[in-house]
Coordinates of N, CA and C in Angstrom, one line a residue:
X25 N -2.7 22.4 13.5 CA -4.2 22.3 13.5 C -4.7 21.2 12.6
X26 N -4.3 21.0 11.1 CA -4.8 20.5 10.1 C -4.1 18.8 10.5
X27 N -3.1 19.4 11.1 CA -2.4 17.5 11.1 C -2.6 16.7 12.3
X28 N -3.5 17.8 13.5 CA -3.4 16.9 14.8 C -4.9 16.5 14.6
X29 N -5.9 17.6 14.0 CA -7.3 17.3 14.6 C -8.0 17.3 13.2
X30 N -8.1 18.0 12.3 CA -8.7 17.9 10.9 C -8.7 16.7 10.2
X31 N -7.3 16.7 9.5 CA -6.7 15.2 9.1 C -7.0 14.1 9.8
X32 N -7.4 13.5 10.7 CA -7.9 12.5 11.6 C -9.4 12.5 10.9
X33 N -10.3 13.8 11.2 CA -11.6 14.3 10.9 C -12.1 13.2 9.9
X34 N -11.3 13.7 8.6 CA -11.5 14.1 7.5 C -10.8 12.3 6.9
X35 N -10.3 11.9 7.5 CA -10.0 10.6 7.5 C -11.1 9.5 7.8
X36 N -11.7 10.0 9.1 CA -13.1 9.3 9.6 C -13.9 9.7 8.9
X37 N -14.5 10.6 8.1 CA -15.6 11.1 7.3 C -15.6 10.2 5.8
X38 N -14.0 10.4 5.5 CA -14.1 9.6 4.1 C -14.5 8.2 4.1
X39 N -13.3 7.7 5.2 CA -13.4 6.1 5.1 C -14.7 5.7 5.5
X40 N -15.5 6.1 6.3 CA -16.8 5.3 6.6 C -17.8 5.6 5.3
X41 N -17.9 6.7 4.9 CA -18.5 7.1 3.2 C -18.2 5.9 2.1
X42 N -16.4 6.1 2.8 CA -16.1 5.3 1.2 C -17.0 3.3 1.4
X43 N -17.0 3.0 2.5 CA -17.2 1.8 3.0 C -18.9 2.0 2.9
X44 N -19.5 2.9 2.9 CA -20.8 2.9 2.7 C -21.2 2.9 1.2
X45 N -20.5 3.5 0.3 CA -21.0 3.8 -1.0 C -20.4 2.6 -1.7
X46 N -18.8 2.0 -1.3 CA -18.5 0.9 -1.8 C -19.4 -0.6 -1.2
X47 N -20.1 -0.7 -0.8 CA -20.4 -1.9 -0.2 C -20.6 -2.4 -1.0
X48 N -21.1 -2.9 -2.2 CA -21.8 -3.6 -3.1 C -20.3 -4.2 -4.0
X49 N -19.6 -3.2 -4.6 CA -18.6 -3.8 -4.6 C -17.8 -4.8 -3.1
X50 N -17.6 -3.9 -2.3 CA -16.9 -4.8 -1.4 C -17.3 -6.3 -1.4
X51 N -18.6 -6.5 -1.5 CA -19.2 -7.7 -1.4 C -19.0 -8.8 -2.6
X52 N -19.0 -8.2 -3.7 CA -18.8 -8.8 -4.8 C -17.5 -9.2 -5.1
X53 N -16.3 -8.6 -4.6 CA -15.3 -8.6 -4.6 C -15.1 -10.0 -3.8
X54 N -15.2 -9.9 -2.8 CA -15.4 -10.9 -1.7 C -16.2 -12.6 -2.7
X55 N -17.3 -12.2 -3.0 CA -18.0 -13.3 -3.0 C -17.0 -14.0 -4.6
X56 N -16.4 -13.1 -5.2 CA -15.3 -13.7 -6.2 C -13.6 -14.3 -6.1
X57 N -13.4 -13.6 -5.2 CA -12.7 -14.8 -4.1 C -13.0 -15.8 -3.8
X58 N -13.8 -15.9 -3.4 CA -14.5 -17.6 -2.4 C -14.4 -17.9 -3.6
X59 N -14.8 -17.9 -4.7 CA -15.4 -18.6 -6.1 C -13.9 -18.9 -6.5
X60 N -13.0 -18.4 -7.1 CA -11.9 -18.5 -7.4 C -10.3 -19.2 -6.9
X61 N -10.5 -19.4 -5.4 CA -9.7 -20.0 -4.7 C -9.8 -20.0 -3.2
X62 N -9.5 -20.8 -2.8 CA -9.7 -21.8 -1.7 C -9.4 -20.9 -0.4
X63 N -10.2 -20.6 0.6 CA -8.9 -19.5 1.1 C -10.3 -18.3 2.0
X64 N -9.3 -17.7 2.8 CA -10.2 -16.8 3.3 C -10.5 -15.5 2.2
X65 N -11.3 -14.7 2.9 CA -11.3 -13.4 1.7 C -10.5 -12.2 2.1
X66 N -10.2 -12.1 3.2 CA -8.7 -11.3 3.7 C -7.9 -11.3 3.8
X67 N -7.0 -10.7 3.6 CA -5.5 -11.3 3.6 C -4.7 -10.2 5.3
X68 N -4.6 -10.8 6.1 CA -4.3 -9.8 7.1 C -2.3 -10.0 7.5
X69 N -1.9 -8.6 7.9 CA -0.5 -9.0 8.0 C -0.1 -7.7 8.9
X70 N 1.2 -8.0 9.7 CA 1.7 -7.6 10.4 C 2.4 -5.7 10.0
X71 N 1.9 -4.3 10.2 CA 2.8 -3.6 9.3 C 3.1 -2.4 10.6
X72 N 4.3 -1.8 10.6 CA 4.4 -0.8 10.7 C 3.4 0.2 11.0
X73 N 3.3 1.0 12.3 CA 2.5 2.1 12.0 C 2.9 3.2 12.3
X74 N 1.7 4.2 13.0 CA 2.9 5.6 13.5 C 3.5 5.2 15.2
X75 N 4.5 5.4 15.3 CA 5.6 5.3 16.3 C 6.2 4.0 16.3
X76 N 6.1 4.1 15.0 CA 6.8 2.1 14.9 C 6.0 0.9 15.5
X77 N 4.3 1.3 16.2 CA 3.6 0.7 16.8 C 3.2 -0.3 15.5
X78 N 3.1 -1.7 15.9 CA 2.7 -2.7 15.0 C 1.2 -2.8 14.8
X79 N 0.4 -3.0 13.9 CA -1.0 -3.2 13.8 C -1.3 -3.9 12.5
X80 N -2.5 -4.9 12.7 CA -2.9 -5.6 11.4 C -3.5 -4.8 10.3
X81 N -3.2 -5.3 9.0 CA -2.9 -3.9 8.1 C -4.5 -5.3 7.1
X82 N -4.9 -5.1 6.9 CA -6.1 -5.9 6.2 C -6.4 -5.1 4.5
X83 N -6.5 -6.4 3.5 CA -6.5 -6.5 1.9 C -7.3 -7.7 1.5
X84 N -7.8 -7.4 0.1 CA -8.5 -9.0 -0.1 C -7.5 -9.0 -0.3
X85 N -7.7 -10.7 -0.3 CA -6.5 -11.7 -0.5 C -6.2 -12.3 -1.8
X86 N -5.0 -11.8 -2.3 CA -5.2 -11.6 -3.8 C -4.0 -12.6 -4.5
X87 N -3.5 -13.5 -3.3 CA -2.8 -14.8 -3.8 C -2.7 -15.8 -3.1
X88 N -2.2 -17.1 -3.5 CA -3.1 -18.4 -2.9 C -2.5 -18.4 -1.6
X89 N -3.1 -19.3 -0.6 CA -2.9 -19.5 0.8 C -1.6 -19.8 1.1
X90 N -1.3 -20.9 -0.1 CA 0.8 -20.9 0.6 C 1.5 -20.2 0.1
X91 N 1.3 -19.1 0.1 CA 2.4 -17.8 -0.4 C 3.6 -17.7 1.1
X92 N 4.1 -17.6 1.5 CA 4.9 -17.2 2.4 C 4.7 -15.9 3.0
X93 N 3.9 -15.9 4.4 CA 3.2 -14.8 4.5 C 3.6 -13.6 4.7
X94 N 4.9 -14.0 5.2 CA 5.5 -12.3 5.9 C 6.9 -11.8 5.0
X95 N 6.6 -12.3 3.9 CA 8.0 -12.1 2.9 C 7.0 -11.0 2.0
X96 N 8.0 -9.9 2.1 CA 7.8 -8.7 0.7 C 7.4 -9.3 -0.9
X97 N 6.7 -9.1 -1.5 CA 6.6 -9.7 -2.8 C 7.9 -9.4 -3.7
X98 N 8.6 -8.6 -3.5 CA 10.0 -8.4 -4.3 C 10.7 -9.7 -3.8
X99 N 10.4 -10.5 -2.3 CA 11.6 -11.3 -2.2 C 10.9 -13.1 -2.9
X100 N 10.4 -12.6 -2.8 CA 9.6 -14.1 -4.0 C 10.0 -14.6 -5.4
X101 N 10.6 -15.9 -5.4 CA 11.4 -16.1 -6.7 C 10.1 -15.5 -8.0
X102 N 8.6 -15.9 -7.7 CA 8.1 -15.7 -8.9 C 6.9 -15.1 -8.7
X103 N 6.7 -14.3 -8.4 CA 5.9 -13.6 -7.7 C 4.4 -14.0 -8.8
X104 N 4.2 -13.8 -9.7 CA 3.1 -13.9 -10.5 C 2.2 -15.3 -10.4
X105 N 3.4 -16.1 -10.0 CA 2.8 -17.6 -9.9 C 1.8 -17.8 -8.7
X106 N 2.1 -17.0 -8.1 CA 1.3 -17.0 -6.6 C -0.3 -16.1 -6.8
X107 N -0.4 -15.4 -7.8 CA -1.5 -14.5 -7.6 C -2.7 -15.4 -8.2
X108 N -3.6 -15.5 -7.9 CA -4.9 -15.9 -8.2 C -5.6 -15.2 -9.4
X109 N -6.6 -16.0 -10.2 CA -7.2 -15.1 -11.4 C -7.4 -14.1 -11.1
X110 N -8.6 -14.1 -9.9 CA -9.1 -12.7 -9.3 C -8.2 -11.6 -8.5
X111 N -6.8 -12.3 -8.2 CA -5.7 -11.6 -7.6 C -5.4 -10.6 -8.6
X112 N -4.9 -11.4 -9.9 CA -4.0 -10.4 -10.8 C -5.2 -9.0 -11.1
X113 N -6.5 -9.1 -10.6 CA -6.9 -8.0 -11.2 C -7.1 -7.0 -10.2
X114 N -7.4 -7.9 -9.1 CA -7.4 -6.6 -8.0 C -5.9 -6.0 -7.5
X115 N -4.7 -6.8 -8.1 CA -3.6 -6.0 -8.4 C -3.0 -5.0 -9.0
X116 N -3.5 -5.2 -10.2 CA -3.8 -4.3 -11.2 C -4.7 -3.0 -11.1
X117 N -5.4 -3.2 -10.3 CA -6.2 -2.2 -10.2 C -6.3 -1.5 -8.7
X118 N -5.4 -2.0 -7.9 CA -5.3 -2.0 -6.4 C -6.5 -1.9 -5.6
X119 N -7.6 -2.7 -6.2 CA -8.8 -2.8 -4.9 C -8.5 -3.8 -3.8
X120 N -7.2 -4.1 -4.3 CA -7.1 -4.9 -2.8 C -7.0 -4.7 -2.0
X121 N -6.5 -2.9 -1.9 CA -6.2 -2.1 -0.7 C -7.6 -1.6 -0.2
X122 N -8.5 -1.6 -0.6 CA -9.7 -1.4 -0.4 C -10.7 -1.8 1.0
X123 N -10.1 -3.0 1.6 CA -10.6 -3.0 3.2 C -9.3 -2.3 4.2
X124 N -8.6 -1.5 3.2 CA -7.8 -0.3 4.4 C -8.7 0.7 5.1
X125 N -10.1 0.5 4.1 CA -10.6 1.5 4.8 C -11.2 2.0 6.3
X126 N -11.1 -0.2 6.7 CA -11.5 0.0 8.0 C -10.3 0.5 9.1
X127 N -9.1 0.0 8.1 CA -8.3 0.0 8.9 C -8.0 2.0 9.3
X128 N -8.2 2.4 8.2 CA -8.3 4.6 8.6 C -9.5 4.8 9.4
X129 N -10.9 4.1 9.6 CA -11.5 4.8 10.5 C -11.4 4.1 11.7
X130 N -10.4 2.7 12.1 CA -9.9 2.5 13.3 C -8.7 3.4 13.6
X131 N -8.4 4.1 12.8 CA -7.4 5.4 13.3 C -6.1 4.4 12.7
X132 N -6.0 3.4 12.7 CA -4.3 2.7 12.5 C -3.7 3.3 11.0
X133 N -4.4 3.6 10.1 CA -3.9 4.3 9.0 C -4.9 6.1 8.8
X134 N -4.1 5.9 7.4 CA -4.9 7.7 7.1 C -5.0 7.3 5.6
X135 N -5.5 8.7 4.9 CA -5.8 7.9 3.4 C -4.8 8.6 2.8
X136 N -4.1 9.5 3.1 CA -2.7 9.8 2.8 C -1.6 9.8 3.5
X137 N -0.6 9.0 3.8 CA 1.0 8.9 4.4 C 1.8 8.0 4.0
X138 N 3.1 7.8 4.3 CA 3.8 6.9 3.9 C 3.4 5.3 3.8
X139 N 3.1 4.5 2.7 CA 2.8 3.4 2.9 C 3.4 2.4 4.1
X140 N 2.4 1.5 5.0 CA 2.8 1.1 5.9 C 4.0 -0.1 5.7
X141 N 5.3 0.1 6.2 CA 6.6 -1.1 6.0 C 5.5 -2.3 6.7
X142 N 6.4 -3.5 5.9 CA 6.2 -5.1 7.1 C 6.9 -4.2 8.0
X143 N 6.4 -5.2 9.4 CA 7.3 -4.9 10.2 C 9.0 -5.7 10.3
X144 N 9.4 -6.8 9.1 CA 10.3 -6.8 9.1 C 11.6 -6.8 7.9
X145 N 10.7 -5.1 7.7 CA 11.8 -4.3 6.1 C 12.7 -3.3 7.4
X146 N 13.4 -4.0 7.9 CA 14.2 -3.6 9.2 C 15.0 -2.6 8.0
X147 N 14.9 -2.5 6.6 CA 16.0 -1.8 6.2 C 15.3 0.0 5.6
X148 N 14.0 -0.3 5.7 CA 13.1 1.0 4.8 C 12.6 0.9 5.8
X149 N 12.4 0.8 7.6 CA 11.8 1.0 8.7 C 13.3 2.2 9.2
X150 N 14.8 1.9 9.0 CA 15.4 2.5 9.4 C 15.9 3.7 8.3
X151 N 15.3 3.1 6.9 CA 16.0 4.6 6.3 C 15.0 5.6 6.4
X152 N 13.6 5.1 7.0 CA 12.2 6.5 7.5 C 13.0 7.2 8.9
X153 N 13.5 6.3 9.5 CA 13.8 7.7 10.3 C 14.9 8.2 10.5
X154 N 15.3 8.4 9.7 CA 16.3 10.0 9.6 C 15.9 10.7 8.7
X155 N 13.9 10.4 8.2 CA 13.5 11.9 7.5 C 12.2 12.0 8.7
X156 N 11.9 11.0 10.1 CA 11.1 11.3 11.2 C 9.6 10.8 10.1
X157 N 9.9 9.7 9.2 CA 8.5 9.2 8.5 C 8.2 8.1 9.0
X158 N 8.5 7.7 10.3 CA 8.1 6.5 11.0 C 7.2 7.4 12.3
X159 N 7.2 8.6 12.1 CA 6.6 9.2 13.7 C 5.0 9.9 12.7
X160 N 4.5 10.1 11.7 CA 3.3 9.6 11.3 C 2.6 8.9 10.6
X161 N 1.4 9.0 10.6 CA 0.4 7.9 10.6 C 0.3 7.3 9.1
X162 N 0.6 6.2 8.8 CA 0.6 5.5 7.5 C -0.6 5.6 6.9
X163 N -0.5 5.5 5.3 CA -1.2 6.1 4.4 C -1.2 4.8 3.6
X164 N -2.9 5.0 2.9 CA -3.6 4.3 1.7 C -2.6 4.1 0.7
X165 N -2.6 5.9 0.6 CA -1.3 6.5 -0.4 C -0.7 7.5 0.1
X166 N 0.0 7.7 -0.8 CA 1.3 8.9 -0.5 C 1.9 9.4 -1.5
X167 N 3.0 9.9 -1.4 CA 3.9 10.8 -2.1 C 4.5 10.1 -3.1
X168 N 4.9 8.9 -2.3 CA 6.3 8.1 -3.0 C 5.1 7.1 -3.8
X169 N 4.3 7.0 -3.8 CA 2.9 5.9 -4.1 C 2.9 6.8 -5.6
X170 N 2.7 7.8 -5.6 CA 2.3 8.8 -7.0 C 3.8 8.8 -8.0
X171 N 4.7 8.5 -6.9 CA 6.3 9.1 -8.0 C 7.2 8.1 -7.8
X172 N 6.8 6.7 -8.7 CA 7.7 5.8 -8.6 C 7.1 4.2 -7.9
X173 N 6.5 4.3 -7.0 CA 6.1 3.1 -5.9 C 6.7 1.9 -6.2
X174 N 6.5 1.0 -7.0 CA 7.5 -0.6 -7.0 C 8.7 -0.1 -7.5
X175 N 9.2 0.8 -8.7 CA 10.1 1.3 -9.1 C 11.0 2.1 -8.2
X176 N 10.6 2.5 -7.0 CA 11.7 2.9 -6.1 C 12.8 2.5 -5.5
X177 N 14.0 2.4 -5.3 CA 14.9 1.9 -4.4 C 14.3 2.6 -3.1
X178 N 14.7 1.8 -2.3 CA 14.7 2.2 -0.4 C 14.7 3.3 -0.2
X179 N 16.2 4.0 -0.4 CA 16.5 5.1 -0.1 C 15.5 6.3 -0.6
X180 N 15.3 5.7 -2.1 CA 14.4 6.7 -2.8 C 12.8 6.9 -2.1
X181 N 12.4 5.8 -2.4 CA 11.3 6.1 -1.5 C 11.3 6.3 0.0
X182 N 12.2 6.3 1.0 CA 12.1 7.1 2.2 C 12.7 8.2 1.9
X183 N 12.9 9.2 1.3 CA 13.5 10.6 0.8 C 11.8 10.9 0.7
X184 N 11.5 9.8 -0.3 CA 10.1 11.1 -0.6 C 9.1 11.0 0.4
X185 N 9.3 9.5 1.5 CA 8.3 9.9 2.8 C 8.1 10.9 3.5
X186 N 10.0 11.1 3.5 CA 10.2 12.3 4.5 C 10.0 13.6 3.2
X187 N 10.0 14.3 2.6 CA 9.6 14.8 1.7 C 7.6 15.3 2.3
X188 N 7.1 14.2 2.5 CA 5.8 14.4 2.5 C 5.6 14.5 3.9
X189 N 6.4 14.3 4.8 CA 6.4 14.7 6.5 C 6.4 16.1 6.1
X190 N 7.7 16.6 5.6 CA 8.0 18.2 5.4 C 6.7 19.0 5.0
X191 N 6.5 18.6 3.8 CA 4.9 19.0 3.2 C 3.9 19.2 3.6
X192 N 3.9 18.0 4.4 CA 2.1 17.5 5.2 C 1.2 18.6 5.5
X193 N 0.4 18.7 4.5 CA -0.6 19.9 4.7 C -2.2 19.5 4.2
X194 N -3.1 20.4 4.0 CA -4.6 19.7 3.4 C -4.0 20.1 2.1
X195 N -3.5 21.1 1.5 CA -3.4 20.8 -0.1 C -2.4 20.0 -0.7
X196 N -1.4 19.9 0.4 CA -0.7 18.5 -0.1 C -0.9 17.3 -0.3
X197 N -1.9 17.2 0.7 CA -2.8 15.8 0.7 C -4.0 15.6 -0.4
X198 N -4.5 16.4 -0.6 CA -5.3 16.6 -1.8 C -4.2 16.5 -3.4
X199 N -3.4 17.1 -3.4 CA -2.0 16.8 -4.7 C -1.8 15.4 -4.3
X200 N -1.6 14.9 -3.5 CA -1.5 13.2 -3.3 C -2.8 12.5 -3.9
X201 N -3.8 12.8 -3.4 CA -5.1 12.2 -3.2 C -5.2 12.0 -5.1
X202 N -5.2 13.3 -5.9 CA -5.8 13.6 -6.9 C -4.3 12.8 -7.8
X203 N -3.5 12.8 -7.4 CA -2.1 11.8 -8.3 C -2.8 10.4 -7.8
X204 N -3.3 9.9 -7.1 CA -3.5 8.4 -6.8 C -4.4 7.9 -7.9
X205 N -5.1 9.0 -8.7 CA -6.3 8.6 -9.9 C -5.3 8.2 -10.9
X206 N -4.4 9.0 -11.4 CA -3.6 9.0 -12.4 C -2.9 7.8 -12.4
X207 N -2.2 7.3 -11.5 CA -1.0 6.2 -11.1 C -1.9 5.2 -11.1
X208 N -3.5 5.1 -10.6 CA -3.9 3.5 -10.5 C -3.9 3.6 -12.3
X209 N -5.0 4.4 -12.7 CA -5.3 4.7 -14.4 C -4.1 4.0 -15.3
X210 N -3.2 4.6 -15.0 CA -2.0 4.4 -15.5 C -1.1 2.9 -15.6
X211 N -1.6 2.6 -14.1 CA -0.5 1.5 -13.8 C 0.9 1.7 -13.2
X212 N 1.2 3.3 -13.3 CA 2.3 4.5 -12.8 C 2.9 3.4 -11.9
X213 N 4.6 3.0 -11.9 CA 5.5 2.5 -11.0 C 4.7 1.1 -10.6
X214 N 3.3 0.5 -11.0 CA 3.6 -1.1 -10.8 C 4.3 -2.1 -11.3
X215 N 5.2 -2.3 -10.6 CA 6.0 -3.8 -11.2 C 5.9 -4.6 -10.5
X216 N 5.4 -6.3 -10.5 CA 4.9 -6.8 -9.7 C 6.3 -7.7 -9.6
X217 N 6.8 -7.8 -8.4 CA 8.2 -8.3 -7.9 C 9.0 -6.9 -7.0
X218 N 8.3 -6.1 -6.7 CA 8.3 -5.1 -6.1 C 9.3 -4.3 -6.2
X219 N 9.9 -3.5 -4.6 CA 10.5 -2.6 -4.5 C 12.3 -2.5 -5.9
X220 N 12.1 -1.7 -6.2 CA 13.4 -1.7 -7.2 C 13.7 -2.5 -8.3
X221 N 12.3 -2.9 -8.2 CA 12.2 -4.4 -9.7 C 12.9 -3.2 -11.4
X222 N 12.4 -2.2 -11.4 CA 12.8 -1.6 -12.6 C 14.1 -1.4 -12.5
X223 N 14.7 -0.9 -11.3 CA 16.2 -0.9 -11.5 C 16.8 -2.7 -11.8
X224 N 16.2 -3.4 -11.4 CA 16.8 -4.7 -11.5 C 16.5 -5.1 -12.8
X225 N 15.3 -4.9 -13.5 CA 15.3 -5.0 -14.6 C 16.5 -4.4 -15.8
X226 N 16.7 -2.8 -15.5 CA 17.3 -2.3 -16.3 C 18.9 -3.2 -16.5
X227 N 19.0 -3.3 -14.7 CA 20.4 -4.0 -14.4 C 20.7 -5.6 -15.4
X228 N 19.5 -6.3 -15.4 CA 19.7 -7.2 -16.5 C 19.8 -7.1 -17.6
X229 N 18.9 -6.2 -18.1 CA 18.9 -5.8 -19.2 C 20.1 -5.7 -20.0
X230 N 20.9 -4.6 -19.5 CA 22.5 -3.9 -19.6 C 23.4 -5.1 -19.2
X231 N 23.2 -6.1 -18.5 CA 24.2 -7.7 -18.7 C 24.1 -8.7 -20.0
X232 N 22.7 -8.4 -20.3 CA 22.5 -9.1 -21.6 C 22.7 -8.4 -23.0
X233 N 23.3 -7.0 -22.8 CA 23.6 -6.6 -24.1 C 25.4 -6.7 -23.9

């Protein structure tokens, strides 16, 4: 009941609220882009959704226009070099995920599920399904978003997708929702060079001693 018709509900209730009460920011956000670099104020890209169905996944645009569009930010020699003044802060702070909200009351996401893959991490598109986390609907945040997110290897973070398939309930989604405060607050698992950057780090680390 909660996962076929509620959760949908309760997805359309928030995100149109959230897009009503944020507008002033949204706008300001926007109009400091334009100011800051050259460039649209969206950043839109190709992602994974539920049934592997592809859909435009929409963020401000939080690094300069010749970034290489459809490469993961882990696969970028220097990832920082690319981000814009006003990038590094809405990174830091993740309001750049902030026009997802149209994207949950067009139904293509939810404000809790597995974050949506590019559609071509052909390698974390196939380790979701043998926990069946490619068969629902992608999330703002999630599981794996609260316990680890750039700090994850692959495998680790599709264990905990599927993890939150198993789970998927309203008070599980609320224990996601209420960890998402903590992790932005925190900075929890941001490493900017992405997926498994801490393990790679540690890995240098341990070559240079």
């Amino acid at each position: 009941m909660y996962n076929r018709y509620i959760k949908r509900l309760l997805d359309l209730i928030i995100s149109l609220c959230g897009l009503i009460v944020l507008s002033p920011l949204l706008l300001l956000i926007a109009l400091l882009i334009r100011i800051d670099s050259p460039g649209p104020v969206f950043f839109r890209q190709k992602r994974v959704g539920k049934g592997k169905k592809l859909f435009q996944i929409l963020k401000f645009r939080s690094m300069r226009i010749d970034t290489p569009h459809d490469m993961p930010t882990h696969l970028l020699n220097d990832p920082d070099a690319y981000l814009t003044r006003t990038g590094k802060i809405l990174r830091k702070t993740s309001m750049d995920e902030l026009p997802q909200l149209f994207n949950i009351a067009l139904g293509d996401m939810s404000i809790i599920g597995p974050r949506p893959a590019l559609w071509n991490q052909f390698d974390l598109i196939a380790a979701r399904d043998q926990y069946g986390a490619n068969d629902v609907t992608p999330g703002l945040t999630g599981w794996a978003q609260i316990n680890g997110r750039d700090e994850l290897e692959i495998p680790e973070k599709a264990a905990l997708d599927g993890e939150y398939v198993k789970k998927m309930s309203f008070l599980f989604d609320c224990k996601c929702f209420l960890g998402t405060f903590s992790a932005v607050f925190t900075r929890k698992g941001v490493v900017e060079g992405g997926t498994g950057a801490i393990h790679k780090k540690n890995d240098e680390t341990g070559r240079k001693r």
